[in-house]
Coordinates of C-alpha atoms and ligand atoms in Angstrom, one line a residue:
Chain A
X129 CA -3.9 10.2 -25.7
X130 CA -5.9 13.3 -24.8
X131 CA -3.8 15.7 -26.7
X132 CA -6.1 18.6 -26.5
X133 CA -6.1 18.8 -23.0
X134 CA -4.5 21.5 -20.5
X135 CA -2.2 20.9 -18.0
X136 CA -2.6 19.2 -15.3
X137 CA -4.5 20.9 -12.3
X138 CA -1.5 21.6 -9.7
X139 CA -1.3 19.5 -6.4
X140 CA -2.6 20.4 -3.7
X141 CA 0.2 19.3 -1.0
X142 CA -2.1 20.2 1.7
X143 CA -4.1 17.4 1.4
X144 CA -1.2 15.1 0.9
X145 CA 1.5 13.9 3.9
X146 CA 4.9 16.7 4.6
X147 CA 7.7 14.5 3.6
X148 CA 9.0 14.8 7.5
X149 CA 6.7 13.1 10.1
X150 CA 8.5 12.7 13.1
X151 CA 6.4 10.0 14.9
X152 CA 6.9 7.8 11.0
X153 CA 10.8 7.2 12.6
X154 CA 11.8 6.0 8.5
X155 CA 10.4 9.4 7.2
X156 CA 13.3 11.6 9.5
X157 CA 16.4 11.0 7.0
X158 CA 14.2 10.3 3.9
X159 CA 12.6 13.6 3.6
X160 CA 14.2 16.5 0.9
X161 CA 14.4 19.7 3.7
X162 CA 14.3 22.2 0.1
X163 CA 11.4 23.4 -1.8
X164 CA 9.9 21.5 -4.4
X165 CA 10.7 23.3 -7.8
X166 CA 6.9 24.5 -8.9
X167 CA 6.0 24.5 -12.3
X168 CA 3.1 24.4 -15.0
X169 CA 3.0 20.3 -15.7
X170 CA 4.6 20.0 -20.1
X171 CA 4.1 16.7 -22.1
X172 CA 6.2 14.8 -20.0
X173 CA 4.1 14.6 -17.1
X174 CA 1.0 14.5 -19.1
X175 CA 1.8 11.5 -21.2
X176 CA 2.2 8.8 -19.5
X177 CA 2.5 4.4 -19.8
X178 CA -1.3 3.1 -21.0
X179 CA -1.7 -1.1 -20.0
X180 CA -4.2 -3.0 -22.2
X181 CA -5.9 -6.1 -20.8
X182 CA -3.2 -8.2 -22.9
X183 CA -1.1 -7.5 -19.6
X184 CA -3.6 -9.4 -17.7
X185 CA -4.0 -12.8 -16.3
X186 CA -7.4 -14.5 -15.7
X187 CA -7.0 -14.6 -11.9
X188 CA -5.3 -11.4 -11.4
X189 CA -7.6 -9.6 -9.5
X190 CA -8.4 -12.6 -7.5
X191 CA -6.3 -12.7 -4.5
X192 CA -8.3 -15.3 -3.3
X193 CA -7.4 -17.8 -6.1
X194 CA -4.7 -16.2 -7.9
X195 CA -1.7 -17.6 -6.2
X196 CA -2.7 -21.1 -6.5
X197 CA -4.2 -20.4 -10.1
X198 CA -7.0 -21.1 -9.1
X199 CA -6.4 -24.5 -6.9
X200 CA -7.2 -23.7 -3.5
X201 CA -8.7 -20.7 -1.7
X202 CA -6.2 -18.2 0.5
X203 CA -7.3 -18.3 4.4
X204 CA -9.5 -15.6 5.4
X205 CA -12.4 -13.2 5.4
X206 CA -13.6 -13.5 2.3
X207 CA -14.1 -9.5 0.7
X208 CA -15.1 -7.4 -2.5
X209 CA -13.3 -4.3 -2.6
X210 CA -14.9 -2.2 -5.4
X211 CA -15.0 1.4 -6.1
X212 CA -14.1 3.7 -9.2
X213 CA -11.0 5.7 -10.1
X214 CA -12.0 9.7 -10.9
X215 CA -10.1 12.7 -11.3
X216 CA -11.0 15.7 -9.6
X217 CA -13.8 17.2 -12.0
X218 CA -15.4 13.9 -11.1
X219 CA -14.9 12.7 -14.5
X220 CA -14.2 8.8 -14.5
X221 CA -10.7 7.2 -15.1
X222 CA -11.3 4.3 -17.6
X223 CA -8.9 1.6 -19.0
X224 CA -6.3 2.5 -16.1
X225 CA -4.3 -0.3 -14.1
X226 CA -5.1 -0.6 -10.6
X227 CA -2.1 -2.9 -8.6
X228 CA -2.7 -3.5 -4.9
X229 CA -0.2 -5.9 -2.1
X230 CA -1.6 -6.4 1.3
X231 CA -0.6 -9.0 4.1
X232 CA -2.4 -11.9 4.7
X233 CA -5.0 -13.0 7.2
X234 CA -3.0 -12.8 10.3
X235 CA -0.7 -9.8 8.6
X236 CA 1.9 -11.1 7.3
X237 CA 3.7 -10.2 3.7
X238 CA 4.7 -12.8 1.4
X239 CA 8.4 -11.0 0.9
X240 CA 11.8 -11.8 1.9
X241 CA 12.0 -9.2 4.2
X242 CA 9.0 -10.1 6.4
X243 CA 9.9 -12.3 9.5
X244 CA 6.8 -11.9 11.7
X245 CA 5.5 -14.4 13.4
X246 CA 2.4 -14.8 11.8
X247 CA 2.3 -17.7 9.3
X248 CA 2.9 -17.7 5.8
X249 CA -0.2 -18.8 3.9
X250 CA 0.6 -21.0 1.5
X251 CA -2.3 -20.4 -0.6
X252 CA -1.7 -16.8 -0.9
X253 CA 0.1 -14.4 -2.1
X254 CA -0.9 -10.7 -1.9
X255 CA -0.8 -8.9 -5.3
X256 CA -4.0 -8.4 -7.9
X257 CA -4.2 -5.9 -10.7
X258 CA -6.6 -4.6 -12.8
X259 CA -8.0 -2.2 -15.5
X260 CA -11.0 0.3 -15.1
X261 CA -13.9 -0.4 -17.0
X262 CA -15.2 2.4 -19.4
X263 CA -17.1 3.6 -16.4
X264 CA -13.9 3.8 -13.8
X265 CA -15.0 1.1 -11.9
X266 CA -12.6 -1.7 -10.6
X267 CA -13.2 -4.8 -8.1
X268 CA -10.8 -7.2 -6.7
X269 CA -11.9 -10.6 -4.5
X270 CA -9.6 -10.8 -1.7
X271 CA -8.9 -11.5 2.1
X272 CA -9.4 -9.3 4.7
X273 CA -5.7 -8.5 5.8
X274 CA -4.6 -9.1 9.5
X275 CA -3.2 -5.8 11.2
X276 CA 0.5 -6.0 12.4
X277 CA 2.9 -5.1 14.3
X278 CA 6.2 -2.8 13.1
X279 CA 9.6 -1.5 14.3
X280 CA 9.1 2.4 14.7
X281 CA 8.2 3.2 18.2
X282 CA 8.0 0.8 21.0
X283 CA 4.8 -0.7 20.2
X284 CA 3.3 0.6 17.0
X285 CA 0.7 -1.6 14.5
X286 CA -0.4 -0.9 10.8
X287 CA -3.9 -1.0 11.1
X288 CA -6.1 -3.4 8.8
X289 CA -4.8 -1.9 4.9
X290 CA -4.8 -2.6 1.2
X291 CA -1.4 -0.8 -0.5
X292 CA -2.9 0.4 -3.9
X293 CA -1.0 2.2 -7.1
X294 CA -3.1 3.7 -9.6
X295 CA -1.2 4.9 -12.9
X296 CA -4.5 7.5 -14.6
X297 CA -3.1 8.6 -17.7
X298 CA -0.5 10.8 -17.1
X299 CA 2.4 10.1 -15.4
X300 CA 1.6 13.4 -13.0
X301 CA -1.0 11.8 -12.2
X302 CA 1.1 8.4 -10.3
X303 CA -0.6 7.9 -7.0
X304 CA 0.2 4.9 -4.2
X305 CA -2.1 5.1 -1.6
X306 CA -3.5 2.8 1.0
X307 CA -7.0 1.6 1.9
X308 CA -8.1 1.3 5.9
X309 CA -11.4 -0.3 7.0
X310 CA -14.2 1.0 8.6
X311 CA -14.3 0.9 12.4
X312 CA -10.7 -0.1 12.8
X313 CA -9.3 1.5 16.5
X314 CA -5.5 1.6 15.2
X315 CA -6.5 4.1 12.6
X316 CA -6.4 6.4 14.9
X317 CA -3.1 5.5 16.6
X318 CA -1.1 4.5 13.2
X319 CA 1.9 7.2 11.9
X320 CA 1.4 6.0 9.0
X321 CA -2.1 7.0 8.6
X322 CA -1.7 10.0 10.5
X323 CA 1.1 11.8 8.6
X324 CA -1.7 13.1 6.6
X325 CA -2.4 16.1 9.3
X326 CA -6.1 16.7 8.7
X327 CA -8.4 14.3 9.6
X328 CA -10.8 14.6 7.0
X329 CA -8.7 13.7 4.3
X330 CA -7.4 10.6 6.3
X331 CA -11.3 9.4 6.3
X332 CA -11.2 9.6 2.2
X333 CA -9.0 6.7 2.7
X334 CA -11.0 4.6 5.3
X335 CA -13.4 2.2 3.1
X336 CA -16.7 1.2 4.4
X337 CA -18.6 -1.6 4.8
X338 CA -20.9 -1.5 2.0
X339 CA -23.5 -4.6 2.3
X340 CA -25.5 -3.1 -0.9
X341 CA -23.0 -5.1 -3.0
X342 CA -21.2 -7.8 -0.5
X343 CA -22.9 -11.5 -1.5
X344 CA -25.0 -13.4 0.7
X345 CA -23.4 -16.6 2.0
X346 CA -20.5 -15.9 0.8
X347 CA -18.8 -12.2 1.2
X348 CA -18.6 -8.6 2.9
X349 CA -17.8 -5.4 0.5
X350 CA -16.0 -2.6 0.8
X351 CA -15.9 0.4 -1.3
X352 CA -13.1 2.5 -2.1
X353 CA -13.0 5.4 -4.8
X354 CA -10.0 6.5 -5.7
X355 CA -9.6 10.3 -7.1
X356 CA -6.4 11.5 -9.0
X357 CA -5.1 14.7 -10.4
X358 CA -7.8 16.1 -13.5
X359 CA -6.3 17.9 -16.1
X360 CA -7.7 21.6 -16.8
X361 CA -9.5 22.5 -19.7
X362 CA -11.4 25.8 -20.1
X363 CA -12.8 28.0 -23.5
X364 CA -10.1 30.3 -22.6
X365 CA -7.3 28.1 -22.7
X366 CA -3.8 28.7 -24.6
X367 CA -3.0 26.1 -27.0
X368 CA 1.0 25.6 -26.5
X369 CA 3.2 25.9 -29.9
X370 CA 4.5 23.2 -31.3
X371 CA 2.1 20.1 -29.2
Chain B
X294 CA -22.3 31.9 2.6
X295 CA -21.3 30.9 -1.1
X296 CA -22.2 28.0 -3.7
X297 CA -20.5 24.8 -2.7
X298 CA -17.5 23.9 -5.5
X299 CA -18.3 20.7 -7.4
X300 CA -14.9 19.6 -7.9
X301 CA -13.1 16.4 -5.9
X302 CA -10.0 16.4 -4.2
X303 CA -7.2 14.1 -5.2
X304 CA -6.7 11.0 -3.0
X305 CA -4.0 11.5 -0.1
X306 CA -0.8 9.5 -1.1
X307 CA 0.5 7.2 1.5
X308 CA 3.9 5.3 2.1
X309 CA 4.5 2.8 -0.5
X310 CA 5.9 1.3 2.2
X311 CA 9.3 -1.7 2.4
X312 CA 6.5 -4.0 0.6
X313 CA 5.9 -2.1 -2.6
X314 CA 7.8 -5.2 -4.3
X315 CA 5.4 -7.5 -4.0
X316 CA 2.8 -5.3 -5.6
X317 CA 4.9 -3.6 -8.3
X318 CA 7.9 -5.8 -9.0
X319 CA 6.8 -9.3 -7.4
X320 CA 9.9 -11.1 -8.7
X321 CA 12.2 -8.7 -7.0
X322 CA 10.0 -9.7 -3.8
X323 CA 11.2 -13.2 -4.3
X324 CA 7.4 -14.3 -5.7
X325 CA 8.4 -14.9 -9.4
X326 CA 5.0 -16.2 -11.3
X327 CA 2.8 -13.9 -9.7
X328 CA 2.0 -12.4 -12.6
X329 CA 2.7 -14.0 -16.3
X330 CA 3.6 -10.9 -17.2
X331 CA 5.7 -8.4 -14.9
X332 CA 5.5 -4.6 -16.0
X333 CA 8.3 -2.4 -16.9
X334 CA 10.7 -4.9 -16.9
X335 CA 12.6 -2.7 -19.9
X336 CA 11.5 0.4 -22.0
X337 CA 12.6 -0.6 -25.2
X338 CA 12.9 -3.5 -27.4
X339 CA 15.8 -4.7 -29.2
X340 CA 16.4 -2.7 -32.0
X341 CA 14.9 0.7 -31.0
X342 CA 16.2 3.9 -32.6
X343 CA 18.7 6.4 -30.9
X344 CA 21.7 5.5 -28.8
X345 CA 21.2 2.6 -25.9
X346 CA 23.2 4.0 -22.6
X347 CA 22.7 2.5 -19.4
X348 CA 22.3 4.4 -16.1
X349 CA 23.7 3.7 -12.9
X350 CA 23.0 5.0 -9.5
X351 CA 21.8 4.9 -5.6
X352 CA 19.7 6.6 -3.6
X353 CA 20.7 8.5 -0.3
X354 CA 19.5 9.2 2.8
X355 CA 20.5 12.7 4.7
X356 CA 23.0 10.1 6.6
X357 CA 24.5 9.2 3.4
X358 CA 23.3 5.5 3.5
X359 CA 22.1 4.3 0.1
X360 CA 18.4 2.9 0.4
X361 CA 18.4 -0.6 -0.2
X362 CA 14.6 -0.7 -0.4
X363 CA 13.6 2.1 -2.8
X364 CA 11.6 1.5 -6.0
X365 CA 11.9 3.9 -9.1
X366 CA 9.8 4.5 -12.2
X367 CA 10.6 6.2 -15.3
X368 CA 9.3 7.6 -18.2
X369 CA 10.3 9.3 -21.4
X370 CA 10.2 9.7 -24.9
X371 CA 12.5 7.8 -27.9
X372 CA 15.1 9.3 -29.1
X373 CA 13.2 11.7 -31.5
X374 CA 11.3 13.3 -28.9
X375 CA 8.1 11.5 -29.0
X376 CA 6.0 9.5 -26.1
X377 CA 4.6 6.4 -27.2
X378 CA 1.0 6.6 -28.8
X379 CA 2.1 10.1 -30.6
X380 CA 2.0 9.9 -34.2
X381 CA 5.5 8.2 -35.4
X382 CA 6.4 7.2 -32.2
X383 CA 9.2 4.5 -32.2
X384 CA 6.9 1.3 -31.6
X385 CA 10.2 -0.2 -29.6
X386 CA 10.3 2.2 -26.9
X387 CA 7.3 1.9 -24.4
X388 CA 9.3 4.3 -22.6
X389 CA 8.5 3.0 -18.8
X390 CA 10.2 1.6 -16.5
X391 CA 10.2 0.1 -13.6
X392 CA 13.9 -0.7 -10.9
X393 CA 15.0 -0.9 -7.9
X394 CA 17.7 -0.5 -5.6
X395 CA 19.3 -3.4 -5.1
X396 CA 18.8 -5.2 -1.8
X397 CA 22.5 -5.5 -0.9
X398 CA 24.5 -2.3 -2.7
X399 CA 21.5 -0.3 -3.0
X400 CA 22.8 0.1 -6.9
X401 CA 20.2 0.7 -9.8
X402 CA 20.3 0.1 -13.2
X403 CA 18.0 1.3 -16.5
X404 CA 19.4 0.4 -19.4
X405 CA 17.5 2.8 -21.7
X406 CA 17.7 4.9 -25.1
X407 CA 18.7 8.6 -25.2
X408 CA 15.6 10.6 -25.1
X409 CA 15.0 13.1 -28.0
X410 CA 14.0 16.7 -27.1
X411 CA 10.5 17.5 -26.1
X412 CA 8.4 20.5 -26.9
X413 CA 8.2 23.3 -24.0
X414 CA 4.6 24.7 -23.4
X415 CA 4.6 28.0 -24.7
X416 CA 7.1 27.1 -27.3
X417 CA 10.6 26.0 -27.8
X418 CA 12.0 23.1 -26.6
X419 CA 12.8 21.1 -22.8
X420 CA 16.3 19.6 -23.2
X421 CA 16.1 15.9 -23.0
X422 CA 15.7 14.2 -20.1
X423 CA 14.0 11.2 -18.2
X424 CA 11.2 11.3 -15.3
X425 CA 11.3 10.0 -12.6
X426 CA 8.9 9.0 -9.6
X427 CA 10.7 7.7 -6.4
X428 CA 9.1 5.7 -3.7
X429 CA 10.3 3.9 -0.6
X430 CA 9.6 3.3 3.0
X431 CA 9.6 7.0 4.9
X432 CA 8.7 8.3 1.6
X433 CA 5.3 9.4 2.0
X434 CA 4.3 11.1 -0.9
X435 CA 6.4 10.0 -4.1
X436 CA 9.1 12.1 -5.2
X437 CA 9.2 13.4 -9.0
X438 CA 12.6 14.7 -10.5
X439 CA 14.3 13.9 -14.1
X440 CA 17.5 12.4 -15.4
X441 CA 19.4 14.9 -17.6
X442 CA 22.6 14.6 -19.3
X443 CA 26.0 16.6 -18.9
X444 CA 27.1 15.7 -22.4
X445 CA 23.6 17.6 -24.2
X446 CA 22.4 21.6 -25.1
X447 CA 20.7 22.2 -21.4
X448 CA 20.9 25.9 -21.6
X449 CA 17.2 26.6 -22.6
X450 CA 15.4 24.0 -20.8
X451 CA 12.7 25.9 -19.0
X452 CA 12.9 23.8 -16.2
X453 CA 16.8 24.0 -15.2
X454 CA 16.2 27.8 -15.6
X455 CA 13.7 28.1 -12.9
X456 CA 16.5 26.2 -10.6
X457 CA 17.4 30.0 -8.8
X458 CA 20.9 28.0 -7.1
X459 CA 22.6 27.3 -10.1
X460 CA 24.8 25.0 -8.2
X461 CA 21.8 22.7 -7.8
X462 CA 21.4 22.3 -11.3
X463 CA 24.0 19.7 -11.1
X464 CA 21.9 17.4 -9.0
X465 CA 19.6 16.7 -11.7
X466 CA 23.1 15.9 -14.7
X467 CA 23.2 12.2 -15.3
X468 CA 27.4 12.3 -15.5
X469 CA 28.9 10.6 -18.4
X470 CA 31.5 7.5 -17.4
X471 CA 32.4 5.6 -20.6
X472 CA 30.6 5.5 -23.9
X473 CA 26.9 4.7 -23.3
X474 CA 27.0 4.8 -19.8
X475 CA 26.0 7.3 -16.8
X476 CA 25.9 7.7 -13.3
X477 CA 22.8 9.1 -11.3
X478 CA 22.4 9.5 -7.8
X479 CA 19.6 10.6 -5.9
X480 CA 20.1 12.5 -2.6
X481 CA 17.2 12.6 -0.9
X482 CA 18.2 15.1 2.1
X483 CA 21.3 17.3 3.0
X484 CA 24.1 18.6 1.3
X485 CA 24.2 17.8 -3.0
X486 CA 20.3 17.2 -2.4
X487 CA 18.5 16.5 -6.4
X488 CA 16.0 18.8 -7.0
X489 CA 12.8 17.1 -6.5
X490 CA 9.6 18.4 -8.4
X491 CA 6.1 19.5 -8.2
X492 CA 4.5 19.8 -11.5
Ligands
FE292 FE1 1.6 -2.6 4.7

């Protein structure tokens, strides 16, 4: 635990969705209408729950395999997503979990709640996790999930995604996110995707194609980094009584 | 024209969306096995110091509805004030948490220890109290607020001062109901709505 460190650095809620997105019908009577209460971050929020790799299965970021322990391969594009987790002095993330869910092939969620046409696959199903190396890198072998279709207006689809939740270190720092694909035309016509109201910060969230590391003959790669809250630190900083 | 800042900006959150189960809490998704083993399935062990209570509670749309989909983390301190890793921290209490509402009540329960008091930055002391982080479909950016207690000192917590309607205050009291156990409800929107934090 980093127990020198500042507080954390404040978010910016400009770059992050309003609560209330009218087109996102869910979002109408689930968003507060008061203020947020502002304040300087204390230990609570920056402590937070640290995973070690005894957490970890062999398989578990291994979509393709990991469902059937490594039996027989999920349907599928077969990809690499890879990236690294920083925070926002560019300083990596290391030893922090990385969880993802995503539908399958032709979009459709292993959960109770999912009735969509689409087929189960029986050889998959749609959660990996993993730690950052000492670098902030993480990679998970997976599928390429299937767009879908989803009650909000008449005809609205999700576009291609990967759901991820990255922890950091602090708990100020919890982050669920989700990853689109290069080139993907219902990008532009998700609500989802386009609560977030400038564009440019939507594209930090579209991967791309990145053939630099995808494997001959057998996959494509996609690279997603993944930037959370740093903590600031400065010569001129007040050590707090008592910490 | 100036020099360009080096620094990044964080990742925009998205929905967690009605799926977040299978990622987070695969079990409660009806996929049991996924993982060998499932995270924040308690924060403390059997025998960890301080008083076990168990909290109770829903979560409520600005129709009043209780969400039957939401998932909620937690995380504190034991029950003398320190996080785990911190020098004499009580190795029982990992001190996170993970619930949800459940599918057909929208009911939660964390069975829990009381938290100790925390220091303040700048000095002094935050009363006790548990974090939270809330996520759910329509929920696009995850909601922070804390858990504290009717039945402790509150006055100088440096957060419940900064609440300017003192009336509100009450949305963030976990109410006392027996012996060891409390009731917590979330509002998300309208009237009674908790006090949801940026910090
Ligand atoms: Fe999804």
């Amino acid at each position: 635990m980093n127990e020198d460190l500042g507080p954390l650095v404040p978010r910016n809620r400009d770059i992050h969705p309003p609560a209330y997105a009218v087109d996102y019908k869910t979002s109408v009577p689930r968003s507060p209408n008061q203020a947020l209460l502002s304040m300087e971050s204390t230990p609570s929020e920056e402590t937070g729950p640290r995973f070690g790799h005894n957490i970890l299965g062999k398989l578990d970021n291994n979509l393709i395999l990991n469902w059937t322990r490594g039996e027989s391969p999920a349907v599928g594009e077969r990809i690499l997503v890879h990236g690294r987790v920083l925070d926002e002095f560019g300083r990596p993330v290391p030893q922090t979990l990385v969880e993802i869910w995503q539908a399958n092939a032709g979009g459709r969620y292993r959960h109770v709640k999912d009735t969509y046409f689409a087929p189960i696959d029986p050889n998959f199903g749609g959660c990996g996790r993993t730690i950052t190396d000492d670098n902030g890198y993480y990679e998970f072998l997976t599928i390429r999930p299937g767009a879908y279709p989803w009650p909000n207006r008449a005809n609205d689809w999700r576009p291609m995604h990967i759901h991820f939740s990255i922890f950091g270190h602090s708990f100020g720092q919890r982050l669920i996110s989700q990853m689109y694909f290069q080139g993907d035309p219902l990008i532009d016509l998700c609500p989802i995707a386009n609560t977030i109201r400038d564009r440019s910060h939507l594209d930090r969230l579209v991967a791309p194609l990145d053939m630099a590391k995808s494997r001959p003959l057998d996959f494509l790669a996609y690279k997603f980094d993944i930037v959370l809250r740093g903590r600031r630190q400065t010569m001129f900083e007040n050590k707090p009584e008592g910490m | 024209m100036v020099q360009k800042l080096d620094t990044l900006q964080e990742s925009p959150s998205q929905t967690a969306g009605p799926y977040v189960h299978i990622g987070c809490m695969p079990t409660h998704a009806g996929n049991a096995g996924a993982y060998e083993i499932e995270l924040g399935t308690s924060p403390i062990e059997d025998g960890a110091r301080g008083e076990v209570i168990t909290i109770r509670g829903q979560v409520f749309d600005g129709t009043g509805w209780a969400l039957r989909d939401a998932m909620i983390e937690s995380w504190q301190p034991d029950a003398a004030g320190k996080f785990p890793g911190q020098d004499g921290a009580d190795p029982r209490v990992s001190g996170f948490a993970r619930f949800a509402a459940h599918g057909e009540s929208g009911e939660y329960e964390l069975r829990t220890v009381k938290p100790g008091r925390v220091p303040a930055r700048g000095g002094g002391f935050q009363a006790p109290h548990i974090s939270l982080w809330i996520v759910a479909r329509g929920i696009n950016t995850g909601l922070q607020t804390r858990i504290y207690f009717e039945d402790e000192e509150n006055g100088d917590d440096p957060l419940l001062k900064r609440i300017e309607q003192r009336p509100r205050v009450e949305t963030l009291m976990a109410k006392k109901t027996a012996d060891g156990e409390y009731r917590f409800d979330i509002v998300l929107q309208g009237d009674k709505e908790t006090v949801f934090l940026d910090l």
